[in-house]
Amino acid sequence: MVIMCFCGFGLAHVPAMYVLGASLLDVGNNNYFPKLSKANYNPYGIDFPGGKATGRFSNGKNSGDCLAEMLGLVPPRPYFDLIFHTNNTAEFLKGVNFASASAGILDSTNEGNCIPFSKQVDFFNETVEAIAKQIGFEQTHEHISKSFIVINVGSNDIMVATGDGLDHEEYVFLLISTLRPLLKDIYHLGARKFVILSTGAEGCLPMFRAKTKTGDCHFHANLLSKSYNMRLASLLEELQSTYDDFRYSFFDMLIAFKELYKNRKTYGFIEGEVACCGTGKFNGTSQCSVGTVPCSNRSDHMFWDCVHYTEEAAKVLMNLAFQGSTPFVYPINVKQLSELPPSYQSRAIE
């Protein structure tokens, strides 16, 4: 079933979004650190309001932006933008984006080039504590329990570990074992509603197509992504069975990508393999750099650069997450999750 994207459903059930992950969701946190991966230069942001390069790895809005708009929310500001430019902790009540491009589940993934996921969880902890000092514990717990925790992490762990000799099961076990206590930490800070975006078809990114002799998708990268997504889905089921008030919507971006690629013309796309901005084969041998001239027909392309989607592709994917159904999103979609009543007084099963 084809569901075309539109933003701005205007739901008022969710007071805020707290966003953690990597470049799919980053809105500028890395801008504040000289050595971290950045997209704060043109032509990034060429289609963003004002044509501004904000640090989003997109020609315009990213997946988190569209998801926020669908919920009737203003996309949350970068954590470090709030830390450095305001002393008003009331801003934290509007939501915060902690995501950092190049981040992984493992602290060793792109170490020194990102804010790892574990550190993002620490920052979320500090944010919850700051809110509690302002409005008290009970009100903070209620606020966080009604808010959405949006997470997309794991892609970078896969991209740095796609060698033929890699033990896939052992590596995925390591990723899930590392992620499990971090998700529990977020839960114990009051979070009850999770939107989990899985890894996509990493092997079909222009960067990986450029590495294969035939130009086909990279087999091992996709295999690793599929294995990780299956174990991630199982982890979420495990957490829901452990905590009776743990609620989630899981979006399988690998399956969704296959749907989008297969039926790209129906969704309004012409080019599903070559990036709009970049160099070399599939425009996938290097990141879109300063001075690179991007394609003029950006809305026809699924990929903006060697790794990231265009704004139009992100909108379509997030629409599937928002109001789609199995096999793309389950056990409920994001819209259904937003309509669930809060259950913040429940406690974990001992």
Short mmCIF file of C-alpha atoms in Angstrom, two decimals:
data_model
loop_
_atom_site.label_atom_id
_atom_site.label_comp_id
_atom_site.label_asym_id
_atom_site.label_seq_id
_atom_site.Cartn_x
_atom_site.Cartn_y
_atom_site.Cartn_z
CA MET A 1 0.00 0.00 0.00
CA VAL A 2 1.37 3.41 -0.98
CA ILE A 3 0.84 6.24 1.51
CA MET A 4 2.11 9.58 0.32
CA CYS A 5 3.75 11.90 2.81
CA PHE A 6 2.42 15.06 4.32
CA CYS A 7 3.50 16.79 7.49
CA GLY A 8 1.59 18.77 10.06
CA PHE A 9 -1.00 16.41 11.55
CA GLY A 10 -1.08 18.76 14.52
CA LEU A 11 -1.41 16.18 17.30
CA ALA A 12 -1.28 17.58 20.82
CA HIS A 13 -0.89 14.31 22.73
CA VAL A 14 2.90 14.52 22.95
CA PRO A 15 4.41 17.50 24.81
CA ALA A 16 7.98 17.11 23.54
CA MET A 17 10.52 14.96 21.71
CA TYR A 18 13.89 13.95 23.13
CA VAL A 19 16.08 12.76 20.27
CA LEU A 20 19.20 10.57 20.44
CA GLY A 21 21.27 8.98 17.73
CA ALA A 22 23.40 9.84 14.74
CA SER A 23 23.38 11.91 11.54
CA LEU A 24 19.90 10.90 10.43
CA LEU A 25 18.65 13.01 13.38
CA ASP A 26 21.51 15.42 14.15
CA VAL A 27 20.44 19.07 13.91
CA GLY A 28 23.74 20.71 14.76
CA ASN A 29 25.30 19.37 17.96
CA ASN A 30 28.57 18.57 16.21
CA ASN A 31 28.92 22.21 15.12
CA TYR A 32 30.17 23.08 18.59
CA PHE A 33 33.25 20.86 18.46
CA PRO A 34 36.11 21.48 16.00
CA LYS A 35 37.04 17.84 15.42
CA LEU A 36 33.57 16.31 15.00
CA SER A 37 31.80 15.43 11.72
CA LYS A 38 29.89 18.44 10.41
CA ALA A 39 27.47 19.58 7.74
CA ASN A 40 27.40 23.28 8.62
CA TYR A 41 28.48 24.48 5.20
CA ASN A 42 26.90 24.86 1.77
CA PRO A 43 25.50 23.10 -0.16
CA TYR A 44 24.05 21.35 2.93
CA GLY A 45 20.83 23.12 3.86
CA ILE A 46 20.27 24.47 0.36
CA ASP A 47 16.54 23.71 0.67
CA PHE A 48 16.23 24.40 4.40
CA PRO A 49 14.21 27.54 5.26
CA GLY A 50 16.50 30.47 4.51
CA GLY A 51 18.92 28.20 2.65
CA LYS A 52 20.92 27.82 5.86
CA ALA A 53 23.39 25.02 6.58
CA THR A 54 22.43 24.18 10.18
CA GLY A 55 24.42 21.01 10.67
CA ARG A 56 21.71 18.72 9.29
CA PHE A 57 23.11 16.12 6.90
CA SER A 58 20.48 16.90 4.29
CA ASN A 59 19.58 19.34 1.58
CA GLY A 60 16.77 20.49 3.88
CA LYS A 61 14.86 19.03 6.81
CA ASN A 62 15.82 15.65 8.21
CA SER A 63 13.79 12.72 9.51
CA GLY A 64 13.48 14.11 13.02
CA ASP A 65 12.18 17.44 11.73
CA CYS A 66 9.36 15.83 9.75
CA LEU A 67 8.44 13.49 12.60
CA ALA A 68 8.18 16.47 14.95
CA GLU A 69 6.00 18.37 12.51
CA MET A 70 3.71 15.37 12.13
CA LEU A 71 3.24 15.43 15.89
CA GLY A 72 2.48 19.14 15.83
CA LEU A 73 5.77 19.99 17.55
CA VAL A 74 8.58 22.40 16.80
CA PRO A 75 11.69 20.29 16.08
CA PRO A 76 13.80 20.31 19.26
CA ARG A 77 16.97 22.37 19.33
CA PRO A 78 20.46 20.88 19.65
CA TYR A 79 21.49 20.20 23.23
CA PHE A 80 24.63 22.28 22.95
CA ASP A 81 22.74 25.16 21.37
CA LEU A 82 20.61 25.26 24.53
CA ILE A 83 23.60 24.82 26.84
CA PHE A 84 25.70 27.57 25.28
CA HIS A 85 22.99 30.06 24.33
CA THR A 86 20.43 29.99 27.11
CA ASN A 87 20.39 29.64 30.88
CA ASN A 88 16.65 29.00 30.87
CA THR A 89 16.06 25.32 31.67
CA ALA A 90 12.40 25.83 30.74
CA GLU A 91 13.61 25.38 27.17
CA PHE A 92 14.30 21.72 28.03
CA LEU A 93 10.56 21.20 28.45
CA LYS A 94 10.13 21.83 24.72
CA GLY A 95 12.34 18.87 23.88
CA VAL A 96 16.05 18.44 23.20
CA ASN A 97 18.04 16.90 20.38
CA PHE A 98 21.19 15.07 21.56
CA ALA A 99 21.98 13.30 18.26
CA SER A 100 25.51 13.45 16.88
CA ALA A 101 26.64 12.56 13.37
CA SER A 102 28.97 9.52 13.24
CA ALA A 103 27.80 8.29 16.67
CA GLY A 104 27.45 4.60 17.34
CA ILE A 105 26.29 2.25 20.04
CA LEU A 106 29.90 1.39 20.79
CA ASP A 107 32.03 4.20 22.21
CA SER A 108 34.82 3.03 19.92
CA THR A 109 32.78 3.69 16.76
CA ASN A 110 34.24 6.81 15.11
CA GLU A 111 35.84 7.62 18.46
CA GLY A 112 36.88 11.26 18.71
CA ASN A 113 34.68 12.20 15.77
CA CYS A 114 31.28 12.23 17.48
CA ILE A 115 29.34 12.25 20.73
CA PRO A 116 28.77 8.54 21.41
CA PHE A 117 25.30 7.27 22.25
CA SER A 118 26.27 6.49 25.85
CA LYS A 119 27.30 10.12 26.38
CA GLN A 120 24.04 11.30 24.83
CA VAL A 121 22.21 9.24 27.46
CA ASP A 122 24.30 10.99 30.12
CA PHE A 123 23.22 14.36 28.70
CA PHE A 124 19.59 13.23 28.76
CA ASN A 125 20.06 12.34 32.43
CA GLU A 126 21.43 15.82 33.13
CA THR A 127 18.49 17.34 31.25
CA VAL A 128 15.94 15.40 33.31
CA GLU A 129 17.70 16.49 36.51
CA ALA A 130 17.64 20.13 35.38
CA ILE A 131 13.91 19.92 34.64
CA ALA A 132 13.27 18.30 38.04
CA LYS A 133 15.02 21.16 39.82
CA GLN A 134 12.68 23.56 38.09
CA ILE A 135 9.28 21.86 38.29
CA GLY A 136 9.79 19.01 40.80
CA PHE A 137 10.17 15.26 40.45
CA GLU A 138 6.52 14.27 39.98
CA GLN A 139 5.80 16.80 37.26
CA THR A 140 9.07 15.95 35.54
CA HIS A 141 8.25 12.26 35.59
CA GLU A 142 4.83 12.97 34.13
CA HIS A 143 6.28 15.21 31.41
CA ILE A 144 8.97 12.74 30.37
CA SER A 145 6.52 9.83 30.40
CA LYS A 146 4.22 11.63 27.97
CA SER A 147 7.07 12.75 25.71
CA PHE A 148 8.59 10.75 22.88
CA ILE A 149 12.10 9.34 23.00
CA VAL A 150 13.21 9.11 19.37
CA ILE A 151 16.27 6.96 18.70
CA ASN A 152 18.19 5.99 15.59
CA VAL A 153 21.55 4.36 16.23
CA GLY A 154 23.54 1.42 14.88
CA SER A 155 24.19 2.43 11.28
CA ASN A 156 27.67 3.76 11.98
CA ASP A 157 28.58 0.63 13.94
CA ILE A 158 27.66 -1.35 10.82
CA MET A 159 29.46 0.95 8.39
CA VAL A 160 32.77 0.62 10.25
CA ALA A 161 32.55 -3.16 10.52
CA THR A 162 31.62 -4.71 7.19
CA GLY A 163 34.69 -6.85 6.53
CA ASP A 164 34.23 -10.31 5.04
CA GLY A 165 35.84 -11.95 8.07
CA LEU A 166 33.48 -10.38 10.60
CA ASP A 167 31.44 -12.72 12.79
CA HIS A 168 28.04 -11.10 12.25
CA GLU A 169 26.23 -12.81 15.11
CA GLU A 170 28.98 -12.06 17.60
CA TYR A 171 29.15 -8.41 16.55
CA VAL A 172 25.37 -7.92 16.64
CA PHE A 173 25.31 -9.57 20.08
CA LEU A 174 27.88 -7.00 21.24
CA LEU A 175 25.79 -4.12 19.86
CA ILE A 176 22.56 -5.31 21.48
CA SER A 177 24.30 -6.13 24.77
CA THR A 178 25.71 -2.61 24.85
CA LEU A 179 22.43 -0.97 23.87
CA ARG A 180 20.21 -2.86 26.35
CA PRO A 181 21.39 -1.15 29.59
CA LEU A 182 21.35 2.25 27.87
CA LEU A 183 17.69 1.87 26.90
CA LYS A 184 16.97 0.73 30.46
CA ASP A 185 18.71 3.84 31.78
CA ILE A 186 16.45 6.01 29.62
CA TYR A 187 13.41 4.13 30.88
CA HIS A 188 14.44 4.59 34.51
CA LEU A 189 14.72 8.33 33.89
CA GLY A 190 10.97 8.33 33.27
CA ALA A 191 10.69 7.62 29.54
CA ARG A 192 7.74 5.45 28.57
CA LYS A 193 7.11 6.10 24.88
CA PHE A 194 9.91 5.14 22.48
CA VAL A 195 10.11 5.65 18.73
CA ILE A 196 12.89 3.42 17.47
CA LEU A 197 14.14 3.85 13.91
CA SER A 198 16.19 0.84 12.84
CA THR A 199 19.17 0.81 10.52
CA GLY A 200 18.38 1.03 6.82
CA ALA A 201 19.69 -0.87 3.82
CA GLU A 202 23.21 0.32 4.58
CA GLY A 203 24.66 -1.72 1.73
CA CYS A 204 22.54 0.22 -0.77
CA LEU A 205 23.94 3.60 0.21
CA PRO A 206 25.85 5.28 -2.64
CA MET A 207 29.00 4.94 -0.52
CA PHE A 208 28.70 1.15 -0.48
CA ARG A 209 27.47 0.78 -4.06
CA ALA A 210 30.63 2.63 -5.09
CA LYS A 211 32.70 -0.07 -3.40
CA THR A 212 31.19 -3.04 -5.22
CA LYS A 213 32.48 -4.12 -8.60
CA THR A 214 29.00 -4.46 -10.07
CA GLY A 215 27.44 -1.37 -8.48
CA ASP A 216 24.97 -3.56 -6.63
CA CYS A 217 24.18 -3.23 -2.95
CA HIS A 218 26.92 -4.37 -0.58
CA PHE A 219 25.86 -7.85 0.57
CA HIS A 220 27.65 -7.98 3.93
CA ALA A 221 26.52 -4.51 5.01
CA ASN A 222 22.88 -5.35 4.30
CA LEU A 223 23.19 -8.73 5.99
CA LEU A 224 24.61 -7.10 9.12
CA SER A 225 21.89 -4.46 9.08
CA LYS A 226 19.16 -7.09 8.76
CA SER A 227 20.61 -9.13 11.62
CA TYR A 228 20.91 -6.07 13.86
CA ASN A 229 17.33 -4.99 13.13
CA MET A 230 15.96 -8.42 14.00
CA ARG A 231 17.82 -8.46 17.32
CA LEU A 232 16.79 -4.87 18.03
CA ALA A 233 13.13 -5.79 17.51
CA SER A 234 13.58 -8.70 19.91
CA LEU A 235 15.21 -6.42 22.47
CA LEU A 236 12.21 -4.09 22.40
CA GLU A 237 9.86 -7.03 22.91
CA GLU A 238 12.03 -8.09 25.84
CA LEU A 239 11.86 -4.64 27.43
CA GLN A 240 8.08 -4.50 27.01
CA SER A 241 7.76 -7.85 28.76
CA THR A 242 10.02 -6.62 31.57
CA TYR A 243 8.40 -3.22 32.08
CA ASP A 244 4.63 -3.24 31.93
CA ASP A 245 4.45 0.43 30.89
CA PHE A 246 7.18 0.36 28.25
CA ARG A 247 5.54 1.37 24.95
CA TYR A 248 7.22 1.62 21.58
CA SER A 249 6.87 1.96 17.84
CA PHE A 250 9.57 0.20 15.83
CA PHE A 251 10.19 1.38 12.28
CA ASP A 252 12.11 -1.08 10.10
CA MET A 253 13.96 1.27 7.77
CA LEU A 254 15.54 -1.56 5.80
CA ILE A 255 12.16 -2.96 4.74
CA ALA A 256 10.84 0.56 4.20
CA PHE A 257 13.81 1.43 1.98
CA LYS A 258 13.17 -1.63 -0.16
CA GLU A 259 9.56 -0.51 -0.58
CA LEU A 260 10.63 3.00 -1.48
CA TYR A 261 13.31 1.84 -3.91
CA LYS A 262 11.10 -0.74 -5.62
CA ASN A 263 8.22 1.70 -6.08
CA ARG A 264 10.25 4.91 -6.27
CA LYS A 265 8.40 6.28 -9.30
CA THR A 266 5.09 5.89 -7.46
CA TYR A 267 6.52 7.92 -4.60
CA GLY A 268 7.75 10.62 -6.99
CA PHE A 269 11.42 9.66 -7.30
CA ILE A 270 13.44 9.01 -10.44
CA GLU A 271 16.94 8.39 -9.05
CA GLY A 272 17.36 5.81 -6.28
CA GLU A 273 21.06 4.96 -6.50
CA VAL A 274 23.14 8.04 -7.35
CA ALA A 275 23.49 10.75 -4.72
CA CYS A 276 22.57 14.32 -5.57
CA CYS A 277 25.80 15.75 -4.14
CA GLY A 278 29.19 14.08 -4.15
CA THR A 279 31.93 12.79 -6.42
CA GLY A 280 32.95 9.56 -8.12
CA LYS A 281 30.91 6.47 -8.81
CA PHE A 282 27.30 6.97 -7.69
CA ASN A 283 28.55 10.28 -6.21
CA GLY A 284 29.46 7.99 -3.35
CA THR A 285 33.24 8.13 -3.05
CA SER A 286 33.29 11.24 -0.86
CA GLN A 287 30.98 13.39 1.22
CA CYS A 288 29.34 16.42 -0.33
CA SER A 289 32.05 19.01 0.25
CA VAL A 290 32.38 22.78 0.14
CA GLY A 291 32.05 24.01 -3.42
CA THR A 292 30.45 20.85 -4.77
CA VAL A 293 27.56 21.67 -7.07
CA PRO A 294 24.55 19.48 -6.21
CA CYS A 295 21.97 18.26 -8.67
CA SER A 296 19.19 20.68 -9.52
CA ASN A 297 16.41 18.06 -9.38
CA ARG A 298 16.85 17.24 -5.71
CA SER A 299 13.23 16.22 -5.13
CA ASP A 300 13.72 13.44 -7.73
CA HIS A 301 16.58 11.86 -5.76
CA MET A 302 16.33 9.49 -2.82
CA PHE A 303 19.89 10.22 -1.68
CA TRP A 304 21.32 13.65 -0.96
CA ASP A 305 24.93 12.61 -0.35
CA CYS A 306 26.85 9.36 -0.14
CA VAL A 307 25.07 8.29 3.06
CA HIS A 308 22.01 10.47 3.75
CA TYR A 309 18.53 10.83 2.29
CA THR A 310 17.13 13.92 0.65
CA GLU A 311 14.44 15.83 2.51
CA GLU A 312 11.78 14.35 0.21
CA ALA A 313 12.89 10.78 0.87
CA ALA A 314 13.04 11.42 4.62
CA LYS A 315 9.47 12.73 4.52
CA VAL A 316 8.17 9.64 2.76
CA LEU A 317 9.98 7.29 5.14
CA MET A 318 8.78 9.12 8.24
CA ASN A 319 5.24 9.10 6.91
CA LEU A 320 5.43 5.32 6.74
CA ALA A 321 6.64 5.33 10.35
CA PHE A 322 3.90 7.75 11.37
CA GLN A 323 0.85 6.16 9.84
CA GLY A 324 2.03 2.97 8.18
CA SER A 325 1.55 -0.63 9.25
CA THR A 326 3.34 -3.98 9.38
CA PRO A 327 5.89 -4.87 8.00
CA PHE A 328 7.17 -1.29 8.00
CA VAL A 329 6.22 -0.30 11.54
CA TYR A 330 5.02 -2.36 14.51
CA PRO A 331 3.52 -3.25 16.98
CA ILE A 332 1.87 0.16 16.45
CA ASN A 333 2.77 3.17 14.35
CA VAL A 334 3.92 6.52 15.70
CA LYS A 335 0.48 8.10 15.44
CA GLN A 336 -1.06 5.27 17.46
CA LEU A 337 1.70 5.55 20.03
CA SER A 338 0.94 9.25 20.42
CA GLU A 339 -2.68 8.44 21.20
CA LEU A 340 -1.92 6.01 24.03
CA PRO A 341 -2.71 7.36 27.51
CA PRO A 342 0.29 7.88 29.82
CA SER A 343 1.02 5.28 32.49
CA TYR A 344 3.75 7.02 34.39
CA GLN A 345 2.67 5.68 37.80
CA SER A 346 3.46 2.10 36.83
CA ARG A 347 6.65 0.48 38.02
CA ALA A 348 8.99 -2.11 36.60
CA ILE A 349 8.21 -5.76 37.20
CA GLU A 350 10.59 -7.05 39.81
#
